[in-house]
Short mmCIF file of C-alpha atoms in Angstrom, two decimals:
data_model
loop_
_atom_site.label_atom_id
_atom_site.label_comp_id
_atom_site.label_asym_id
_atom_site.label_seq_id
_atom_site.Cartn_x
_atom_site.Cartn_y
_atom_site.Cartn_z
CA ARG R 1 -21.41 -46.02 22.61
CA VAL R 2 -17.65 -45.74 21.95
CA GLY R 3 -15.57 -48.48 23.50
CA ASP R 4 -12.38 -47.94 25.47
CA ASP R 5 -10.22 -49.37 22.70
CA VAL R 6 -11.67 -47.01 20.08
CA LEU R 7 -11.34 -44.03 22.43
CA TRP R 8 -7.75 -44.91 23.21
CA LYS R 9 -6.87 -45.20 19.50
CA PHE R 10 -8.29 -41.69 19.05
CA LEU R 11 -6.59 -40.10 22.05
CA LYS R 12 -3.16 -41.56 21.39
CA HIS R 13 -2.89 -39.39 18.25
CA PHE R 14 -2.73 -36.27 20.48
CA VAL R 15 0.58 -34.89 21.69
CA ILE R 16 0.85 -32.79 24.83
CA VAL R 17 3.10 -29.79 24.29
CA ARG R 18 4.13 -27.99 27.43
CA PHE R 19 4.90 -24.26 27.51
CA ASP R 20 6.12 -22.27 30.45
CA PHE R 21 5.60 -18.72 29.14
CA GLU R 22 3.77 -17.76 32.34
CA ARG R 23 7.11 -18.00 34.17
CA ASN R 24 8.12 -14.77 32.36
CA GLU R 25 11.88 -14.26 32.43
CA ALA R 26 12.48 -17.72 33.90
CA SER R 27 10.66 -19.31 30.96
CA GLU R 28 12.84 -21.54 28.82
CA ASN R 29 10.30 -21.30 25.99
CA LEU R 30 10.43 -17.51 26.09
CA GLN R 31 14.22 -17.51 25.94
CA ASP R 32 14.10 -19.92 23.02
CA VAL R 33 11.58 -17.90 20.99
CA VAL R 34 13.38 -14.60 21.65
CA GLU R 35 16.61 -16.17 20.44
CA LYS R 36 14.89 -17.35 17.26
CA LEU R 37 13.37 -13.90 16.70
CA ARG R 38 16.84 -12.39 16.49
CA ASN R 39 16.98 -13.86 12.98
CA ALA R 40 13.81 -11.95 12.06
CA LEU R 41 15.59 -8.62 12.60
CA VAL R 42 18.53 -7.03 10.82
CA PRO R 43 21.75 -8.09 12.64
CA GLU R 44 22.37 -4.72 14.30
CA ASP R 45 18.86 -4.78 15.84
CA GLY R 46 19.06 -8.32 17.23
CA GLY R 47 18.94 -6.96 20.79
CA ARG R 48 15.32 -5.92 20.19
CA ALA R 49 14.08 -9.50 19.76
CA GLY R 50 12.25 -9.32 23.12
CA ASP R 51 10.39 -6.21 22.00
CA LEU R 52 9.42 -7.98 18.78
CA TRP R 53 8.00 -10.89 20.80
CA GLN R 54 5.85 -8.52 22.86
CA ALA R 55 4.62 -6.84 19.69
CA LEU R 56 3.63 -10.23 18.21
CA VAL R 57 1.79 -11.15 21.42
CA SER R 58 -0.17 -7.88 21.26
CA ILE R 59 -1.07 -8.46 17.59
CA ALA R 60 -2.24 -12.01 18.41
CA ASP R 61 -4.34 -10.74 21.32
CA GLU R 62 -6.07 -8.26 19.02
CA ALA R 63 -6.82 -10.91 16.39
CA LYS R 64 -7.85 -13.65 18.86
CA PRO R 65 -11.47 -12.59 19.56
CA ALA R 66 -12.35 -12.88 15.87
CA ALA R 67 -10.24 -16.00 15.29
CA GLY R 68 -8.15 -13.87 12.94
CA SER R 69 -5.06 -14.87 11.01
CA LEU R 70 -2.26 -12.84 9.45
CA ASP R 71 0.23 -13.73 6.75
CA ARG R 72 3.77 -12.36 6.57
CA GLY R 73 2.74 -9.40 4.40
CA ALA R 74 0.12 -8.27 6.92
CA LEU R 75 2.57 -8.68 9.80
CA VAL R 76 5.20 -6.63 7.99
CA GLU R 77 2.68 -3.84 7.58
CA GLN R 78 2.01 -3.76 11.31
CA LEU R 79 5.67 -4.00 12.30
CA HIS R 80 7.71 -2.07 9.71
CA LEU R 81 7.50 1.29 11.51
CA ARG R 82 8.75 -0.16 14.79
CA PHE R 83 11.28 -2.75 13.64
CA ARG R 84 13.82 -3.22 10.89
CA LEU R 85 12.92 -6.69 9.74
CA ALA R 86 15.29 -9.07 8.01
CA GLY R 87 14.27 -10.75 4.78
CA LEU R 88 13.34 -14.37 4.40
CA ARG R 89 16.54 -16.29 3.77
CA GLN R 90 15.12 -18.36 0.94
CA LEU R 91 14.18 -15.15 -0.93
CA GLU R 92 17.55 -13.43 -0.51
CA PRO R 93 19.05 -14.72 -3.81
CA ASP R 94 16.10 -13.31 -5.76
CA LEU R 95 16.27 -10.00 -3.89
CA ARG R 96 19.96 -9.75 -4.74
CA ARG R 97 19.17 -10.34 -8.42
CA ILE R 98 16.55 -7.57 -8.38
CA HIS R 99 18.93 -5.25 -6.57
CA ALA R 100 21.80 -5.99 -8.97
CA ALA R 101 19.58 -5.44 -12.03
CA SER R 102 18.40 -2.14 -10.56
CA LEU R 103 21.96 -0.98 -9.94
CA ARG R 104 22.86 -1.80 -13.56
CA VAL R 105 20.11 0.55 -14.70
CA LEU R 106 21.43 3.29 -12.43
CA ASP R 107 25.01 2.71 -13.60
CA ASP R 108 23.91 3.63 -17.14
CA ILE R 109 22.77 7.07 -15.99
CA GLN R 110 25.38 9.83 -15.99
CA GLU R 111 25.30 12.02 -12.89
CA SER R 112 28.28 14.25 -13.67
CA LEU R 113 29.48 16.16 -16.71
CA ASP R 114 33.05 15.30 -17.55
CA GLY R 115 33.85 15.14 -13.84
CA VAL R 116 31.87 18.27 -12.96
CA GLN R 117 29.13 17.57 -10.41
CA LEU R 118 26.04 19.77 -10.57
CA PRO R 119 24.31 19.35 -7.20
CA ARG R 120 20.89 20.78 -8.22
CA GLN R 121 19.93 20.75 -4.55
CA LYS R 122 16.69 22.69 -5.01
CA LEU R 123 15.37 20.17 -7.53
CA LEU R 124 16.40 17.24 -5.34
CA ALA R 125 14.67 18.74 -2.32
CA GLU R 126 11.49 19.24 -4.36
CA ALA R 127 11.68 15.65 -5.62
CA GLU R 128 12.19 14.21 -2.12
CA GLU R 129 9.19 16.18 -0.85
CA ALA R 130 7.05 14.99 -3.76
CA VAL R 131 7.93 11.33 -3.10
CA VAL R 132 6.82 11.73 0.52
CA LYS R 133 3.55 13.50 -0.36
CA HIS R 134 2.47 11.60 -3.48
CA SER R 135 2.16 7.95 -4.42
CA PHE R 136 2.96 8.71 -8.07
CA VAL R 137 5.60 11.26 -9.09
CA GLU R 138 6.53 12.38 -12.61
CA ILE R 139 9.93 13.96 -13.19
CA LEU R 140 9.30 16.05 -16.30
CA GLY R 141 11.75 17.75 -18.63
CA GLU R 142 12.98 18.21 -22.16
CA PRO R 143 15.19 15.47 -23.66
CA GLY R 144 18.62 15.62 -22.08
CA SER R 145 17.57 17.98 -19.29
CA GLY R 146 18.87 15.77 -16.46
CA LYS R 147 15.64 14.02 -15.40
CA SER R 148 17.35 10.64 -15.13
CA ALA R 149 20.14 12.06 -12.97
CA ILE R 150 17.56 13.29 -10.44
CA LEU R 151 15.92 9.83 -10.45
CA LYS R 152 19.33 8.20 -9.92
CA VAL R 153 20.10 10.28 -6.82
CA LEU R 154 16.70 9.41 -5.32
CA ALA R 155 17.11 5.71 -6.10
CA LYS R 156 20.70 5.45 -4.82
CA LYS R 157 19.66 6.97 -1.51
CA ARG R 158 17.00 4.28 -1.08
CA ALA R 159 19.36 1.54 -2.26
CA GLY R 160 21.35 2.21 0.89
CA GLU R 161 18.29 1.36 2.99
CA GLY R 162 17.40 -1.96 1.37
CA PRO R 163 16.57 -3.63 -1.96
CA VAL R 164 15.43 -1.11 -4.56
CA LEU R 165 13.42 -1.71 -7.74
CA VAL R 166 14.49 0.27 -10.84
CA LEU R 167 13.30 -0.34 -14.40
CA ASP R 168 13.97 1.50 -17.65
CA ALA R 169 12.61 1.42 -21.18
CA LYS R 170 15.76 -0.12 -22.70
CA ARG R 171 16.08 -3.07 -20.33
CA LEU R 172 12.50 -4.31 -20.10
CA PRO R 173 12.01 -7.85 -21.44
CA SER R 174 10.07 -8.41 -24.65
CA ALA R 175 8.09 -11.28 -23.06
CA PRO R 176 5.02 -9.66 -21.52
CA GLY R 177 3.74 -9.62 -17.94
CA LEU R 178 5.14 -10.58 -14.56
CA GLU R 179 6.10 -13.97 -15.90
CA GLY R 180 8.33 -12.36 -18.53
CA LEU R 181 10.02 -10.20 -15.90
CA GLU R 182 10.54 -13.18 -13.59
CA ARG R 183 12.22 -15.15 -16.40
CA HIS R 184 14.26 -12.12 -17.45
CA LEU R 185 15.66 -11.71 -13.93
CA ALA R 186 15.97 -15.49 -13.38
CA LEU R 187 13.82 -15.32 -10.25
CA THR R 188 13.08 -18.53 -8.37
CA TYR R 189 10.01 -17.15 -6.58
CA GLY R 190 7.13 -15.15 -7.99
CA PHE R 191 7.17 -11.36 -8.00
CA ASP R 192 4.15 -11.24 -5.66
CA ALA R 193 6.07 -13.19 -3.01
CA LEU R 194 9.05 -10.85 -3.32
CA LEU R 195 6.94 -7.72 -2.99
CA GLY R 196 6.50 -8.31 0.73
CA GLU R 197 10.28 -8.34 1.17
CA LEU R 198 10.71 -5.20 -0.95
CA SER R 199 8.11 -3.53 1.28
CA ARG R 200 10.11 -4.00 4.50
CA VAL R 201 11.62 -0.51 4.22
CA ALA R 202 9.74 2.49 5.57
CA ASN R 203 9.17 4.12 2.16
CA PRO R 204 9.30 1.51 -0.63
CA CYS R 205 9.70 2.97 -4.13
CA ILE R 206 9.79 1.76 -7.71
CA PHE R 207 11.67 3.92 -10.22
CA ILE R 208 11.00 3.76 -13.97
CA ASP R 209 13.31 5.74 -16.23
CA ALA R 210 12.04 6.95 -19.63
CA LEU R 211 8.52 5.60 -19.10
CA ASP R 212 7.26 7.50 -22.14
CA ARG R 213 9.85 5.83 -24.39
CA ILE R 214 8.42 2.35 -23.90
CA THR R 215 7.07 1.26 -27.28
CA SER R 216 6.76 -2.53 -27.03
CA PRO R 217 3.26 -3.79 -26.09
CA GLY R 218 4.91 -6.58 -24.10
CA ALA R 219 7.02 -4.12 -22.12
CA TRP R 220 3.94 -2.00 -21.35
CA THR R 221 2.12 -5.10 -20.14
CA THR R 222 5.03 -5.85 -17.82
CA VAL R 223 5.06 -2.33 -16.37
CA ILE R 224 1.31 -2.29 -15.78
CA ASP R 225 1.38 -5.76 -14.20
CA VAL R 226 4.19 -4.69 -11.86
CA LEU R 227 2.42 -1.48 -10.83
CA ARG R 228 -0.91 -3.25 -10.27
CA ALA R 229 0.76 -5.94 -8.18
CA ILE R 230 2.32 -3.21 -6.05
CA ARG R 231 -0.94 -1.32 -5.58
CA GLN R 232 -2.84 -4.51 -4.68
CA SER R 233 -0.25 -5.67 -2.13
CA PRO R 234 -0.77 -5.09 1.63
CA ALA R 235 1.80 -2.28 1.44
CA GLY R 236 0.32 -0.77 -1.73
CA THR R 237 -0.62 2.54 -0.13
CA ARG R 238 2.95 3.03 1.14
CA TRP R 239 4.65 2.55 -2.23
CA SER R 240 5.73 5.51 -4.33
CA VAL R 241 6.09 5.24 -8.10
CA VAL R 242 8.69 7.63 -9.54
CA VAL R 243 8.99 7.97 -13.34
CA THR R 244 10.81 10.22 -15.79
CA VAL R 245 8.98 11.46 -18.88
CA ARG R 246 9.51 14.12 -21.52
CA THR R 247 7.49 17.29 -21.11
CA THR R 248 5.68 16.81 -24.42
CA SER R 249 4.73 13.17 -23.87
CA LEU R 250 1.11 12.33 -23.12
CA GLU R 251 0.59 8.77 -24.38
CA HIS R 252 1.77 7.14 -21.15
CA GLN R 253 -1.02 8.89 -19.22
CA ALA R 254 -3.65 7.05 -21.26
CA ARG R 255 -2.10 3.68 -20.38
CA LEU R 256 -2.05 4.16 -16.60
CA ASP R 257 -5.39 4.06 -14.79
CA SER R 258 -6.30 5.97 -11.65
CA GLY R 259 -5.70 2.89 -9.51
CA ILE R 260 -2.02 3.18 -10.38
CA VAL R 261 -1.56 6.95 -10.62
CA GLY R 262 -4.00 8.05 -7.92
CA THR R 263 -6.00 11.26 -7.89
CA SER R 264 -3.21 13.80 -7.38
CA PRO R 265 0.16 12.77 -8.86
CA GLY R 266 3.19 14.87 -8.03
CA ARG R 267 5.17 16.60 -10.78
CA ILE R 268 8.71 17.92 -10.73
CA VAL R 269 9.87 19.97 -13.73
CA VAL R 270 13.58 19.79 -14.57
CA GLY R 271 14.37 23.02 -16.39
CA ALA R 272 17.43 24.47 -18.04
CA LEU R 273 20.68 25.01 -16.20
CA SER R 274 20.92 28.21 -14.19
CA ASP R 275 23.51 30.97 -14.67
CA GLU R 276 25.33 29.71 -11.57
CA GLU R 277 25.53 26.17 -12.95
CA LEU R 278 26.83 27.41 -16.30
CA ALA R 279 29.45 29.43 -14.43
CA THR R 280 30.55 26.25 -12.64
CA ILE R 281 30.96 24.47 -15.98
CA ALA R 282 32.84 27.39 -17.53
CA ALA R 283 35.20 27.56 -14.54
CA ALA R 284 36.03 23.85 -14.90
CA HIS R 285 36.48 24.14 -18.70
CA PRO R 286 37.89 27.58 -19.59
CA SER R 287 37.89 26.75 -23.30
CA LEU R 288 34.08 26.70 -23.14
CA ALA R 289 33.80 30.14 -21.53
CA PRO R 290 33.49 32.17 -24.78
CA LEU R 291 30.53 30.03 -25.88
CA VAL R 292 28.63 29.74 -22.59
CA ARG R 293 29.30 33.09 -20.92
CA ASP R 294 26.66 35.84 -20.98
CA GLY R 295 26.23 36.74 -24.64
CA GLY R 296 27.99 33.60 -25.87
CA ARG R 297 26.52 32.01 -29.00
CA ALA R 298 26.07 28.59 -27.37
CA ARG R 299 24.78 29.81 -24.00
CA ASP R 300 21.19 28.79 -24.64
CA LEU R 301 22.29 25.42 -26.04
CA ALA R 302 24.53 24.80 -23.04
CA ARG R 303 21.60 25.18 -20.64
CA ARG R 304 20.41 21.76 -21.87
CA LEU R 305 22.48 18.96 -20.41
CA TYR R 306 22.43 16.77 -23.51
CA LEU R 307 23.94 19.48 -25.69
CA LEU R 308 26.25 20.67 -22.93
CA ALA R 309 27.67 17.14 -22.73
CA ARG R 310 28.56 17.38 -26.42
CA LEU R 311 30.18 20.76 -25.89
CA LEU R 312 32.23 19.22 -23.10
CA ARG R 313 33.35 16.37 -25.32
CA GLY R 314 34.57 18.96 -27.82
CA ALA R 315 36.31 20.85 -25.02
CA THR R 316 38.08 17.70 -23.84
CA ARG R 317 39.29 16.90 -27.35
CA SER R 318 40.42 20.48 -27.97
CA ASN R 319 42.26 20.62 -24.64
CA SER R 320 44.08 17.39 -25.40
CA ALA R 321 45.34 18.77 -28.72
CA SER R 322 45.92 22.42 -27.92
CA ALA R 323 44.59 25.36 -25.95
CA ALA R 324 42.08 26.14 -28.72
CA VAL R 325 38.72 27.54 -27.75
CA VAL R 326 35.75 25.28 -28.48
CA THR R 327 33.67 26.60 -31.35
CA GLU R 328 30.30 25.93 -32.90
CA ILE R 329 32.11 23.71 -35.38
CA ASP R 330 33.20 21.40 -32.54
CA LEU R 331 29.58 21.05 -31.46
CA MET R 332 28.50 20.38 -35.06
CA ILE R 333 31.09 17.61 -35.32
CA GLU R 334 29.89 16.05 -32.06
CA MET R 335 26.27 16.07 -33.25
CA TRP R 336 27.26 14.75 -36.69
CA THR R 337 29.34 11.83 -35.39
CA ASP R 338 27.05 10.88 -32.48
CA ASP R 339 25.30 7.51 -32.85
CA GLY R 340 22.78 7.96 -30.04
CA GLY R 341 24.41 5.07 -28.21
CA HIS R 342 23.45 2.52 -30.90
CA GLY R 343 26.60 1.98 -32.94
CA LEU R 344 27.84 2.65 -36.47
CA GLU R 345 24.69 1.55 -38.29
CA MET R 346 22.56 4.07 -36.41
CA ARG R 347 25.16 6.81 -36.91
CA LEU R 348 24.95 6.31 -40.68
CA LYS R 349 21.14 6.46 -40.56
CA ARG R 350 21.25 9.66 -38.52
CA GLN R 351 23.76 11.23 -40.90
CA ALA R 352 21.62 10.30 -43.91
CA VAL R 353 18.59 11.99 -42.30
CA LEU R 354 20.60 15.12 -41.40
CA THR R 355 21.99 15.31 -44.93
CA THR R 356 18.56 14.95 -46.56
CA LEU R 357 16.95 17.47 -44.25
CA GLY R 358 19.86 19.90 -44.71
CA ARG R 359 19.57 19.72 -48.48
CA ARG R 360 15.82 20.31 -48.33
CA HIS R 361 16.34 23.38 -46.14
CA LEU R 362 19.02 24.75 -48.45
CA TRP R 363 16.69 24.31 -51.42
CA ASP R 364 13.73 25.87 -49.65
CA PRO R 365 14.39 27.25 -46.12
CA GLY R 366 10.66 27.59 -45.47
CA GLU R 367 9.88 23.93 -46.19
CA SER R 368 9.63 21.28 -43.49
CA PRO R 369 9.41 17.76 -44.92
CA ALA R 370 7.47 14.96 -43.27
CA ALA R 371 9.36 12.25 -41.42
CA TYR R 372 8.62 9.60 -44.06
CA GLU R 373 10.37 11.76 -46.69
CA LEU R 374 13.70 11.60 -44.85
CA GLY R 375 14.56 7.99 -45.61
CA SER R 376 15.15 6.33 -42.24
CA PRO R 377 12.36 6.27 -39.61
CA GLU R 378 14.83 4.88 -37.05
CA GLY R 379 17.29 7.69 -37.73
CA VAL R 380 14.54 10.31 -37.43
CA GLN R 381 13.31 8.91 -34.12
CA SER R 382 16.85 8.70 -32.73
CA LEU R 383 17.51 12.35 -33.60
CA ILE R 384 14.18 13.41 -32.11
CA ALA R 385 14.97 11.49 -28.92
CA ASP R 386 18.29 13.37 -28.67
CA ASP R 387 16.58 16.74 -29.15
CA ILE R 388 18.33 17.46 -32.46
CA LEU R 389 15.14 17.26 -34.55
CA ARG R 390 11.56 18.10 -33.68
CA ALA R 391 8.44 16.59 -35.28
CA ASP R 392 5.08 18.32 -35.34
CA PRO R 393 2.61 15.92 -33.65
CA VAL R 394 -0.19 16.84 -36.09
CA SER R 395 1.44 17.36 -39.49
CA GLY R 396 4.45 15.12 -38.90
CA GLU R 397 6.74 17.81 -40.35
CA VAL R 398 10.34 17.61 -39.14
CA THR R 399 12.62 20.58 -38.39
CA PHE R 400 15.92 21.25 -36.68
CA VAL R 401 15.62 22.17 -33.00
CA HIS R 402 18.81 24.30 -33.01
CA ASP R 403 20.21 26.56 -35.70
CA ILE R 404 23.67 25.18 -35.00
#
C-alpha cells in the first residue's frame, strides 16, 4: 500500500493547465493561438490565421482515433493547397543561400541575343504544360539551341513564388553527396530538413542545366542524392525535375533509375529558329540581313542560337567600325578567337586543334582523324561542346560540323 507522503510526492510533479477553448470567440487561449499562427503564414495572409487553426483542429481530430502524429513535412503536405505557409525562421538563412546560389546559375544563362528578345512562346507553353503533367521533364536540343534559356524562364517564374533550386554542371561541388553540397553552400541545417521548406509552394521544382555534361563522379553522386532525397520526401510526388540535355546524349539516362525519372518522362525538343525569328534578328541588325535572309549563305547556321550569337558579335563589331555587311569571314574570326568561356589557354588549345584538323582536311579532304590525333583532348571536347566539331561515337573520328 502506498502511503500519503509517497502519493503526495508523486502528485506534486503534475501541473494543471487550464484551457478555455470551449468558450469559442470569448476564449483567451483561442485568441492567443490564432495570434501565434499569424507567424505561420506569409505576412499578407495573416488574416487567415483563424482558418488555419480550424484546419489544424480537423487534422488532429482525424489522427486522434489512431493516436497518430504528424511532423512538419506531413502537415505542410496537408495544408499547402489551402494556405501559403511561411518558412521556419531558423531555416531562412539557409533558404536564402540556396536561392542566391540558384539565381547565380540563372544569371549565367543568356536569354536575349545582343538585346533582341526571342519570346519562343510556343516552346514555353509546351514546357509549362510538360512540367504540370510530368514529374521529370527533359528539354532536348542541339548544342547552343536555346535549351538553357527555356529553363531559365521556367525557373525565374517559380523564383517569384518562393525559394527555387537550380543546379548546373559547372557549379556542382567536387565533394560528393549531400554533405558536399551542404558544405559548398555553407548550409547550417541538413538538406533533408530544408526540403520541407522548399516544398511549401504549390509546384516545387528542381532545375538542372546541362545534366549530360556532368563528368565528375562526385558531382553525379551529389545529383543522384539530391533527386533521391526529393523523391523520398513527403512532397516527393509533387516535385518536378526539369533538366536540359543535348539531343545526342544518352549516358545520363543510364545513371537515373525509374524511382527518379518515373515511367513517362516529358520531353520538349528545342529546334532551330523559325523564319519569323530570323526576320526579327535581321530587322534588329540590318548588316546581318544578306547572310540570314532567304537564300543567304549563313541562314542555316543562323538558325542555331550559338552560331547566331557569334554572327551578332561580328555584326556589332562591324557596325561600330563602319556600315560594312557581316560576312562569312567575320563568323570565321569569331569561331577562331572564341575560348569557349575558359580563357586564353583554352583558346590556344582550340586553335591548335582547328589548325591540325584543317591541315589534315587540306591534305586529304576525305580523311577524318580520330580525336587523339588532334593533340589536345580538352580542346577537342570544348569545340564539340560548342557545336564546331562533331565526333563519331563509334569510330571516334572528328569532323567539322559546318563548312564555314
